[in-house]
CSV table of C-alpha atoms in Angstrom, one decimal:
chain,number,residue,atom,x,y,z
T,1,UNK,CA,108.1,122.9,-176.5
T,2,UNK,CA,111.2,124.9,-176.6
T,3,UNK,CA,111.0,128.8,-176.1
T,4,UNK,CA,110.5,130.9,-179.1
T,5,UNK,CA,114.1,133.2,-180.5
T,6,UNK,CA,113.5,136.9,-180.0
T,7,UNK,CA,110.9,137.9,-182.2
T,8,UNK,CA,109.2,134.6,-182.7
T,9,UNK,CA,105.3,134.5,-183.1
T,10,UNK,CA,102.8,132.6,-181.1
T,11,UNK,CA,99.6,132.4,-183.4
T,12,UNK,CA,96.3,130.5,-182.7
T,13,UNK,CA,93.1,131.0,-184.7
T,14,UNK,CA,92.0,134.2,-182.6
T,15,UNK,CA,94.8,136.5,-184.1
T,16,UNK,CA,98.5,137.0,-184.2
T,17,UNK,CA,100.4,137.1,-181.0
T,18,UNK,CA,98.4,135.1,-178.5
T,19,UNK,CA,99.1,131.2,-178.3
T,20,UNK,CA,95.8,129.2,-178.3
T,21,UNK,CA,95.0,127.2,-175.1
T,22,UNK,CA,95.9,124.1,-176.8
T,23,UNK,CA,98.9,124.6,-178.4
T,24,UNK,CA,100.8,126.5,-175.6
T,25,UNK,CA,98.8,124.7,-172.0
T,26,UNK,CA,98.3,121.6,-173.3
T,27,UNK,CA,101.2,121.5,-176.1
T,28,UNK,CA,98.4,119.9,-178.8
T,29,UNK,CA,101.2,118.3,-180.4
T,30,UNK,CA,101.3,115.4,-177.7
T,31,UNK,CA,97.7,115.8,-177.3
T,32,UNK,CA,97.4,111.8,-179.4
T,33,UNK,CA,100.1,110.4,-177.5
T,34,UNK,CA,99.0,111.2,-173.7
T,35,UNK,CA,95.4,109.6,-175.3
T,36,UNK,CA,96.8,106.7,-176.6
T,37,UNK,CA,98.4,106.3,-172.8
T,38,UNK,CA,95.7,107.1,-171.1
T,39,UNK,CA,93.6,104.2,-173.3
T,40,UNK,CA,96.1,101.6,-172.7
T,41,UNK,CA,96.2,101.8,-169.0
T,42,UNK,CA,92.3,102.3,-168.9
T,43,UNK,CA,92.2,99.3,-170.3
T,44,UNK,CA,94.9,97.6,-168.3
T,45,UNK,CA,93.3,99.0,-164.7
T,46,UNK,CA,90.1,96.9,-166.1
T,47,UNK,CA,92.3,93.6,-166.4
T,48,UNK,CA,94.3,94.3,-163.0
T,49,UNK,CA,92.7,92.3,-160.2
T,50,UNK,CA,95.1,93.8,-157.2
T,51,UNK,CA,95.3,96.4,-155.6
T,52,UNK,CA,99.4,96.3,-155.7
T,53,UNK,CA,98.7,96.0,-159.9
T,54,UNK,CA,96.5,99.0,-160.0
T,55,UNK,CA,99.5,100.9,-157.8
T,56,UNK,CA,101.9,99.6,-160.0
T,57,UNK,CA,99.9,101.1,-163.1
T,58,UNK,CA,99.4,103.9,-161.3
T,59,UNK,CA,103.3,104.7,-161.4
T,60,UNK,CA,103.1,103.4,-164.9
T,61,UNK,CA,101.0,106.1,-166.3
T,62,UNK,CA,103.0,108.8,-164.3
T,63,UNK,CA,106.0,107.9,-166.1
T,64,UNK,CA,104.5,107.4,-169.4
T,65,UNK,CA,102.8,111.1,-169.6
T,66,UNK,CA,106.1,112.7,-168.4
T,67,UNK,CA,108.3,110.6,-170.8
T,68,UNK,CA,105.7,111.7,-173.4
T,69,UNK,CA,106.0,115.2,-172.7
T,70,UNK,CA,109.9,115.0,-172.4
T,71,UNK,CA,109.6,114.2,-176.1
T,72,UNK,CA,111.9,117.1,-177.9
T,73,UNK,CA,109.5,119.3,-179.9
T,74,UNK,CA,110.9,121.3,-183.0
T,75,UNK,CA,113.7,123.6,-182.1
T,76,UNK,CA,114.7,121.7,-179.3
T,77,UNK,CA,117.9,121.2,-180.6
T,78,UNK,CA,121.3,122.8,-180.2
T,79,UNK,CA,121.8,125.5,-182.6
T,80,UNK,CA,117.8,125.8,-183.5
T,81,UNK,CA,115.5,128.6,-183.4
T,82,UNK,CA,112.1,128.4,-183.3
T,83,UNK,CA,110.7,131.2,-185.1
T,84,UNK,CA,106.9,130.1,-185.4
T,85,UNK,CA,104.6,128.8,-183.9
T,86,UNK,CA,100.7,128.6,-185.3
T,87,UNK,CA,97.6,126.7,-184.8
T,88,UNK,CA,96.3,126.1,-188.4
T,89,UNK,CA,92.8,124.5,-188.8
T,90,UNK,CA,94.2,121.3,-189.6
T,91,UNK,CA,97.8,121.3,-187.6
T,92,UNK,CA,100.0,122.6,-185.7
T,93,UNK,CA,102.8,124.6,-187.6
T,94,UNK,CA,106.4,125.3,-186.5
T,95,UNK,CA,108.9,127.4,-188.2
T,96,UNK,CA,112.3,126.3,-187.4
T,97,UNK,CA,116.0,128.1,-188.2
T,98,UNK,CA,118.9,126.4,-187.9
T,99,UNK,CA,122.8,126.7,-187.8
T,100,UNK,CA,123.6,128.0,-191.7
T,101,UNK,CA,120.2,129.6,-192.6
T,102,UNK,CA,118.4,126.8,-192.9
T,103,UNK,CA,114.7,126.7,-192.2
T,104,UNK,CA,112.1,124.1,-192.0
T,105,UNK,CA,108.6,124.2,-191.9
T,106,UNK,CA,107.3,121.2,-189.8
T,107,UNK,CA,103.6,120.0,-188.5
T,108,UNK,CA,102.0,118.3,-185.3
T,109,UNK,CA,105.0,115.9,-183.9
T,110,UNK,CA,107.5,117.6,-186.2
T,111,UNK,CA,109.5,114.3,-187.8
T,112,UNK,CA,109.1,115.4,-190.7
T,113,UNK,CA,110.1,118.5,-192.9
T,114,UNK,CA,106.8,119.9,-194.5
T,115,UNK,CA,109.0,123.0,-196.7
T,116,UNK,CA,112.4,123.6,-196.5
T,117,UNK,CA,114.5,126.7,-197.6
T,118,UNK,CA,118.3,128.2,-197.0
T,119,UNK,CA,119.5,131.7,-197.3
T,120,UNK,CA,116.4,132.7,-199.2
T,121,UNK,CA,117.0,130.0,-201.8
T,122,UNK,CA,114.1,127.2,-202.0
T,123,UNK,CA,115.8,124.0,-201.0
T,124,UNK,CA,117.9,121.4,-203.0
T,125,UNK,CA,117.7,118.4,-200.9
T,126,UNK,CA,115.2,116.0,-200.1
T,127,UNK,CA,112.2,115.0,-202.5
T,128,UNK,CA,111.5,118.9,-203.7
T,129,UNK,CA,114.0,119.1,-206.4
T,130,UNK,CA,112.9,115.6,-207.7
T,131,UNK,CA,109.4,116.3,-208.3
T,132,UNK,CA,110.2,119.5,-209.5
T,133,UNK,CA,112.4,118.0,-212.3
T,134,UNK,CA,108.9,116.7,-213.8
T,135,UNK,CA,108.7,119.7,-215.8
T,136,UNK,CA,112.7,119.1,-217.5
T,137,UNK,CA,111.6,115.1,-218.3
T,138,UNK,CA,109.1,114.8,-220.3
T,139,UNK,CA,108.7,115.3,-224.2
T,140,UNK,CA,106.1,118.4,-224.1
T,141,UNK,CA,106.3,121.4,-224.5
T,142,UNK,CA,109.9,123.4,-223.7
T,143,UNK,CA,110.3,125.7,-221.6
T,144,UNK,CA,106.6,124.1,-219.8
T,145,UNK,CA,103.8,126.8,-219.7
T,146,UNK,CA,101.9,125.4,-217.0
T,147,UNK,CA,102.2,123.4,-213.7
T,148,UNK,CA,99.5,122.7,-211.4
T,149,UNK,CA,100.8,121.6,-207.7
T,150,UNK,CA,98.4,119.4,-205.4
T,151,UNK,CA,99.7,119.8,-201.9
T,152,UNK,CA,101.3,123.2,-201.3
T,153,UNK,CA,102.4,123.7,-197.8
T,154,UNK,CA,105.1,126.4,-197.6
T,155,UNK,CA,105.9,126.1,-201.7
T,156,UNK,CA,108.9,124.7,-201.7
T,157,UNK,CA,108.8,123.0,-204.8
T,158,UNK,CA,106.4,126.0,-206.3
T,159,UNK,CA,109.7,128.7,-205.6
T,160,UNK,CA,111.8,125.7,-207.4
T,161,UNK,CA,109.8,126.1,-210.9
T,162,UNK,CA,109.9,129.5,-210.3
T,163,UNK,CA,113.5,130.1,-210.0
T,164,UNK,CA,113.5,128.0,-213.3
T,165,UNK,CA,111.1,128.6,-215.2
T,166,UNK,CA,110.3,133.1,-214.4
T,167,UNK,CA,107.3,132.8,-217.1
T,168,UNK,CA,105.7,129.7,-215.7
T,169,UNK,CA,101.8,129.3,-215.2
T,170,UNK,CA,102.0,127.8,-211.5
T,171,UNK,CA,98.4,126.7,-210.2
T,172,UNK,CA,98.3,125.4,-207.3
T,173,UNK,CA,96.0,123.4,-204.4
T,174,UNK,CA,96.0,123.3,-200.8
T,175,UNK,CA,93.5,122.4,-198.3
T,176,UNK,CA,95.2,124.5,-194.9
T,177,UNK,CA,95.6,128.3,-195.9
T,178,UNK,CA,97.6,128.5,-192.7
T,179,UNK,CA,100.4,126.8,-194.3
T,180,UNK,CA,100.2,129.1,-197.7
T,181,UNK,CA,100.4,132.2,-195.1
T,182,UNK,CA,103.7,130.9,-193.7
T,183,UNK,CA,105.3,129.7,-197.1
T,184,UNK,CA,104.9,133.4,-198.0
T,185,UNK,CA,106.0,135.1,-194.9
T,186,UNK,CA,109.5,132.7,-194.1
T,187,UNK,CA,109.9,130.7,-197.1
T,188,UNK,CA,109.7,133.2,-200.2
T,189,UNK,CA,106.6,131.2,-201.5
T,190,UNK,CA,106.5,133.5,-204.9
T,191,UNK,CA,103.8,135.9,-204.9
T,192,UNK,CA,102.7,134.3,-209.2
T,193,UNK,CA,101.8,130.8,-207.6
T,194,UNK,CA,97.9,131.2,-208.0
T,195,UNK,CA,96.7,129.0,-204.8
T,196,UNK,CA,93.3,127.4,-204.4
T,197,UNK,CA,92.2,126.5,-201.0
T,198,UNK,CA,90.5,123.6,-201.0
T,199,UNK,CA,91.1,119.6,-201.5
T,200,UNK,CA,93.7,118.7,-204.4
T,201,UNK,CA,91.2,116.3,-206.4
T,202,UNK,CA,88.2,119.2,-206.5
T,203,UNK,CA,90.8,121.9,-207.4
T,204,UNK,CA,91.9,119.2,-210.1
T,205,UNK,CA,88.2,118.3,-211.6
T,206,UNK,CA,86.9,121.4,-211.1
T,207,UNK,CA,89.5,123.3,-213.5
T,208,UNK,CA,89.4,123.2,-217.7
T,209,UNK,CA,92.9,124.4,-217.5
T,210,UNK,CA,95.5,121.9,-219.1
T,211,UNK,CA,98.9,121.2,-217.7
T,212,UNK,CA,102.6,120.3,-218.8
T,213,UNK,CA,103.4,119.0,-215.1
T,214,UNK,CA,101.3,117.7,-212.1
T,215,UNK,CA,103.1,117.4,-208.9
T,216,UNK,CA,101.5,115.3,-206.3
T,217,UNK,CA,102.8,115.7,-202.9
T,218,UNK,CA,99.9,116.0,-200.7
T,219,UNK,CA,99.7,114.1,-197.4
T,220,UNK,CA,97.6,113.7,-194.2
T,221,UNK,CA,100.2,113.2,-191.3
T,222,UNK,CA,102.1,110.2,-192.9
T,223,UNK,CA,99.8,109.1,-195.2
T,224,UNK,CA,98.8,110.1,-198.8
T,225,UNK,CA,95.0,110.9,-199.2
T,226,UNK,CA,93.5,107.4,-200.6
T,227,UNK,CA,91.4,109.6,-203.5
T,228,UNK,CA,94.7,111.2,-204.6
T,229,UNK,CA,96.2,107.8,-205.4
T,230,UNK,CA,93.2,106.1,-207.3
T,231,UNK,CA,92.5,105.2,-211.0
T,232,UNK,CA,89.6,107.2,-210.8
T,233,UNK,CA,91.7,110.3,-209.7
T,234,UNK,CA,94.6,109.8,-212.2
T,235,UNK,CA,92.5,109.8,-215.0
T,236,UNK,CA,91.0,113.2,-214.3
T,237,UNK,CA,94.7,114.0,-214.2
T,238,UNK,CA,95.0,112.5,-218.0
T,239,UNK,CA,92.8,114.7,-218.7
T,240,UNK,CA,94.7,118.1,-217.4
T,241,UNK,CA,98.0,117.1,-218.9
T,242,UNK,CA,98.8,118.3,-222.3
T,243,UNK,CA,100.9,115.8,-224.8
T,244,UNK,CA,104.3,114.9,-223.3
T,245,UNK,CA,103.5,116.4,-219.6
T,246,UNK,CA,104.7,114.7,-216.5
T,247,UNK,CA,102.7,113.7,-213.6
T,248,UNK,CA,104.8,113.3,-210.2
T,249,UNK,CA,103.7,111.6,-207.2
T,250,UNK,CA,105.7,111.8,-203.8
T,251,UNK,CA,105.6,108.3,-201.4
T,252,UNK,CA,106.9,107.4,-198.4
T,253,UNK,CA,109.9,104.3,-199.0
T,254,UNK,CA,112.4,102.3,-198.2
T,255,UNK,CA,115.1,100.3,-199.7
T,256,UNK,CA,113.9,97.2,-198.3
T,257,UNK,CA,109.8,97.7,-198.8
T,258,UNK,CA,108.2,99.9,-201.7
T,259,UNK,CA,104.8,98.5,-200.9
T,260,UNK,CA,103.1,102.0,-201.4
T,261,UNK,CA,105.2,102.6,-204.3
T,262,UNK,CA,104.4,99.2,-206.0
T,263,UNK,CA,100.4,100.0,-205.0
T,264,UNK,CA,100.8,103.2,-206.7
T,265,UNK,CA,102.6,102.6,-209.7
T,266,UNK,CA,100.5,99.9,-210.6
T,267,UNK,CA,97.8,102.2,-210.8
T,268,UNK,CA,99.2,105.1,-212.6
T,269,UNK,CA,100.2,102.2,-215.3
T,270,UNK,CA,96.2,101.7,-215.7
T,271,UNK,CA,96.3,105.0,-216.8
T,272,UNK,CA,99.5,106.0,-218.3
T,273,UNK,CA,101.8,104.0,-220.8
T,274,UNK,CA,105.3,105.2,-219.2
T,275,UNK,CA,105.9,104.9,-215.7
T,276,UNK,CA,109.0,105.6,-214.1
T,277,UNK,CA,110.7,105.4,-210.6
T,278,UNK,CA,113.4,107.3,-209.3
T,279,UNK,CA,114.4,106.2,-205.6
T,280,UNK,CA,115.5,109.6,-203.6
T,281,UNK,CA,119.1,108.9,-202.4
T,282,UNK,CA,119.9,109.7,-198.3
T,283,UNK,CA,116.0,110.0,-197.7
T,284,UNK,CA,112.5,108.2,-197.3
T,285,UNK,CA,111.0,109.1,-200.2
T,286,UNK,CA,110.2,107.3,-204.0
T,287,UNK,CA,109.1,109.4,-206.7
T,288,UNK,CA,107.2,108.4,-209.8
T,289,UNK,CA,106.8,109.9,-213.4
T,290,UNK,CA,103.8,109.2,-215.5
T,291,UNK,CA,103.6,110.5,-218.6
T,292,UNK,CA,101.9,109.4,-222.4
T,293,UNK,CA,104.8,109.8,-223.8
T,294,UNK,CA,109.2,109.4,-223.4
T,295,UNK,CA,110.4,110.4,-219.9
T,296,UNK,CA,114.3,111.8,-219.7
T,297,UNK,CA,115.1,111.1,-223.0
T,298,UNK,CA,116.6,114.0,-223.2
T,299,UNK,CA,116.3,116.2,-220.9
T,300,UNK,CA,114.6,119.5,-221.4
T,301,UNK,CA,117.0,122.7,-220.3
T,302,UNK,CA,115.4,126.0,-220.6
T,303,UNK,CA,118.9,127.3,-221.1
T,304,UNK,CA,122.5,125.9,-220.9
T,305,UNK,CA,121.8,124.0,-218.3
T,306,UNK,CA,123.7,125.3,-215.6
T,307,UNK,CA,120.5,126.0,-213.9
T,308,UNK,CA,120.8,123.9,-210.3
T,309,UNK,CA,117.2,122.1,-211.4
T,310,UNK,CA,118.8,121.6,-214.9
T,311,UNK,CA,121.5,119.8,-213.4
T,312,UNK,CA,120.1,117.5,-211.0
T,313,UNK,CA,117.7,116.6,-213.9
T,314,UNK,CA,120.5,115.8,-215.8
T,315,UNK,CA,121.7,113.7,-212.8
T,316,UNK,CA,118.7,112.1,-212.3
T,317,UNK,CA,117.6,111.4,-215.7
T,318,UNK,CA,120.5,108.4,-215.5
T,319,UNK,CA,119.1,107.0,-212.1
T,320,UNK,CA,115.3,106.9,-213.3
T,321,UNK,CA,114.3,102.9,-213.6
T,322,UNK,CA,111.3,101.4,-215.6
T,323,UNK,CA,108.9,100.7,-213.6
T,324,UNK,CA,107.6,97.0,-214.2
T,325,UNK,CA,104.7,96.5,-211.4
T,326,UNK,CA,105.4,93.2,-208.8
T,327,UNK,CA,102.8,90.5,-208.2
T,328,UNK,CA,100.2,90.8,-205.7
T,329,UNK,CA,99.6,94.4,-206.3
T,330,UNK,CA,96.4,95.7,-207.3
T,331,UNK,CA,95.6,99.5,-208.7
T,332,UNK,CA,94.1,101.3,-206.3
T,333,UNK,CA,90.2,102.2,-207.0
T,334,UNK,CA,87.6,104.6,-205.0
T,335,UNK,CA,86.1,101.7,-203.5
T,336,UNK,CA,89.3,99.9,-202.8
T,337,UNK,CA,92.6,101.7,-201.9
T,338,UNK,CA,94.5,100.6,-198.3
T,339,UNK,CA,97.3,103.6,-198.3
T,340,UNK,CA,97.1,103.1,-194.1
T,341,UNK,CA,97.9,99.8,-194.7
T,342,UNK,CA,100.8,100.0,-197.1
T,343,UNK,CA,102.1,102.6,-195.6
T,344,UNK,CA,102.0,100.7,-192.3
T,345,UNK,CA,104.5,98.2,-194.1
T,346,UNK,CA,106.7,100.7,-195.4
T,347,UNK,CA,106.7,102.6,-191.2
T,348,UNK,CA,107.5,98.8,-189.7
T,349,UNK,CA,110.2,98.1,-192.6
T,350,UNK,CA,112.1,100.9,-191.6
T,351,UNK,CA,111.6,101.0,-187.7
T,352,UNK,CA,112.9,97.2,-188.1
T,353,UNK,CA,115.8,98.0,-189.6
């Protein structure tokens, strides 16, 4: 783990300024990798039958753990800062600063970018901006009154509709406050967003409270919580959304395999008439709109729009493509929904390519 700038924090759950014995001894971060080593050459000393095997392992496993920890952590590259690090209840949380003012919030192996801003501003790059153009898409209500955001972290795409929309209802849910305490101490998370800590599908079925957009980007190391992606869960979403509102839903994909995607939109269509799928250029990520009613056609501006929201919406409203679901997809149910699975397909398409 690289050193912290001047000024950086060290914070573990007994209180600010002390590093927890996990995250700064035993860097908690490789903690699933030096088991996962360990495991396979456990089981590989059982199959040896030499002595000069067992030696062999032996040198094995010392090279594995170091190559392991030689891993770069966030901040390790040139021209980064690190400027927090916390144990949360559920992660590990790094605050990162790079060349230009930008700063990332990242988690546990740090590979991928949890919040994002520059200079202040909430970033406008990556899948943010695109789920946040939900509330300019759909045929509701304009400007939208109310949003409701199911996976947090540091608010990235809660300071987005902000900026946008000053007189916007944002309600939001996230399950690790840790995260909420760091979007509002490095990445202006704006002090209106009304947070709920606890899981996104209680928050959602526990609250009368109707909605012109639902964003969906909640996710549990790579993977997207099966019960947020069910028929079951998307129809207590139906029920939140007000005529003409947009739900939004943020997967992991790849040009050459959509299998979540596919999964996913299939489902929503059990639920919702219009479904829509906007593929995020330079990135990993697919977004889909579901709506009861027209999506981009037009879009909504609160103003001229010259807003930077407004015109990426504008933008994107010509890229969005009907989304028609593919045989041998099934919608995902409570009893039935393999996310690890699909998403397994979409990880090996891209390491293959």
């Amino acid at each position: 783990t690289p050193p912290c700038a001047p000024g950086c924090v060290h914070r573990g759950r007994a209180g600010e300024g002390r590093a927890t014995v996990a995250g700064y001894l035993l860097d908690a971060t490789r903690v699933p990798l030096r088991a996962a080593v360990v495991l396979l050459l456990a089981g590989l000393w059982g199959l040896a039958s030499s002595k000069g095997t067992r030696a062999l392992l032996v040198l094995a496993a010392a090279a594995a753990l170091l190559a392991v920890r030689l891993i770069p952590g966030p901040g390790a590259e040139a021209g980064a800062r690190l400027l927090h690090v916390e144990e949360t209840l559920y992660h590990t949380a790094w605050v990162v600063e790079r060349e230009g003012g930008l700063r990332e919030l990242k988690i546990d192996d740090g590979q991928t970018d949890q919040s994002a801003s520059r200079g202040g501003e909430p970033a406008m790059f990556g899948s943010w901006p695109h789920l946040a153009m939900a509330a300019l898409i759909g045929s509701g209500k304009t400007p939208p009154a109310r949003a409701l955001i199911v996976g947090l972290a540091g608010g990235t795409v809660a300071a987005l509709l902000h900026r946008t929309f000053p007189g916007m209802a944002i309600d939001a849910a996230e399950i690790d406050a840790g995260l909420v305490d760091i979007g509002k101490k490095y990445f202006g998370l704006p002090a209106a967003v009304s947070t709920r800590i606890m899981d996104g599908r209680v928050a959602a079925a526990s609250s009368s409270a109707t909605c012109d957009v639902v964003i969906l980007d909640a996710y549990r190391g790579a993977y997207v919580p099966f019960h947020l992606a069910t028929v079951e869960f998307f129809e207590i979403l139906r029920k939140r959304l007000r005529p003409g509102g947009v739900v939004a839903v943020n997967l992991l994909g790849s040009p050459g395999e959509d299998a979540l995607a596919e999964a996913v939109g299939t489902t929503l269509l059990r639920v919702f008439p219009v479904v829509r799928r906007l593929r995020v250029a330079q990135g990993i990520n697919t977004v889909l709109f579901a709506s009861g009613g027209p999506i981009g056609e037009p879009v909504r501006c609160a103003g001229a729009c010259d807003d930077p929201l407004e015109r990426l919406a504008l933008a994107g409203a010509g890229k969005l493509e009907t989304f028609a679901p593919s045989a041998g997809f099934e919608p995902l149910t409570d009893d039935l929904a393999p996310v690890e699975t699909l998403t397994h397909r979409v990880v090996l398409s891209m390491l293959l390519r």
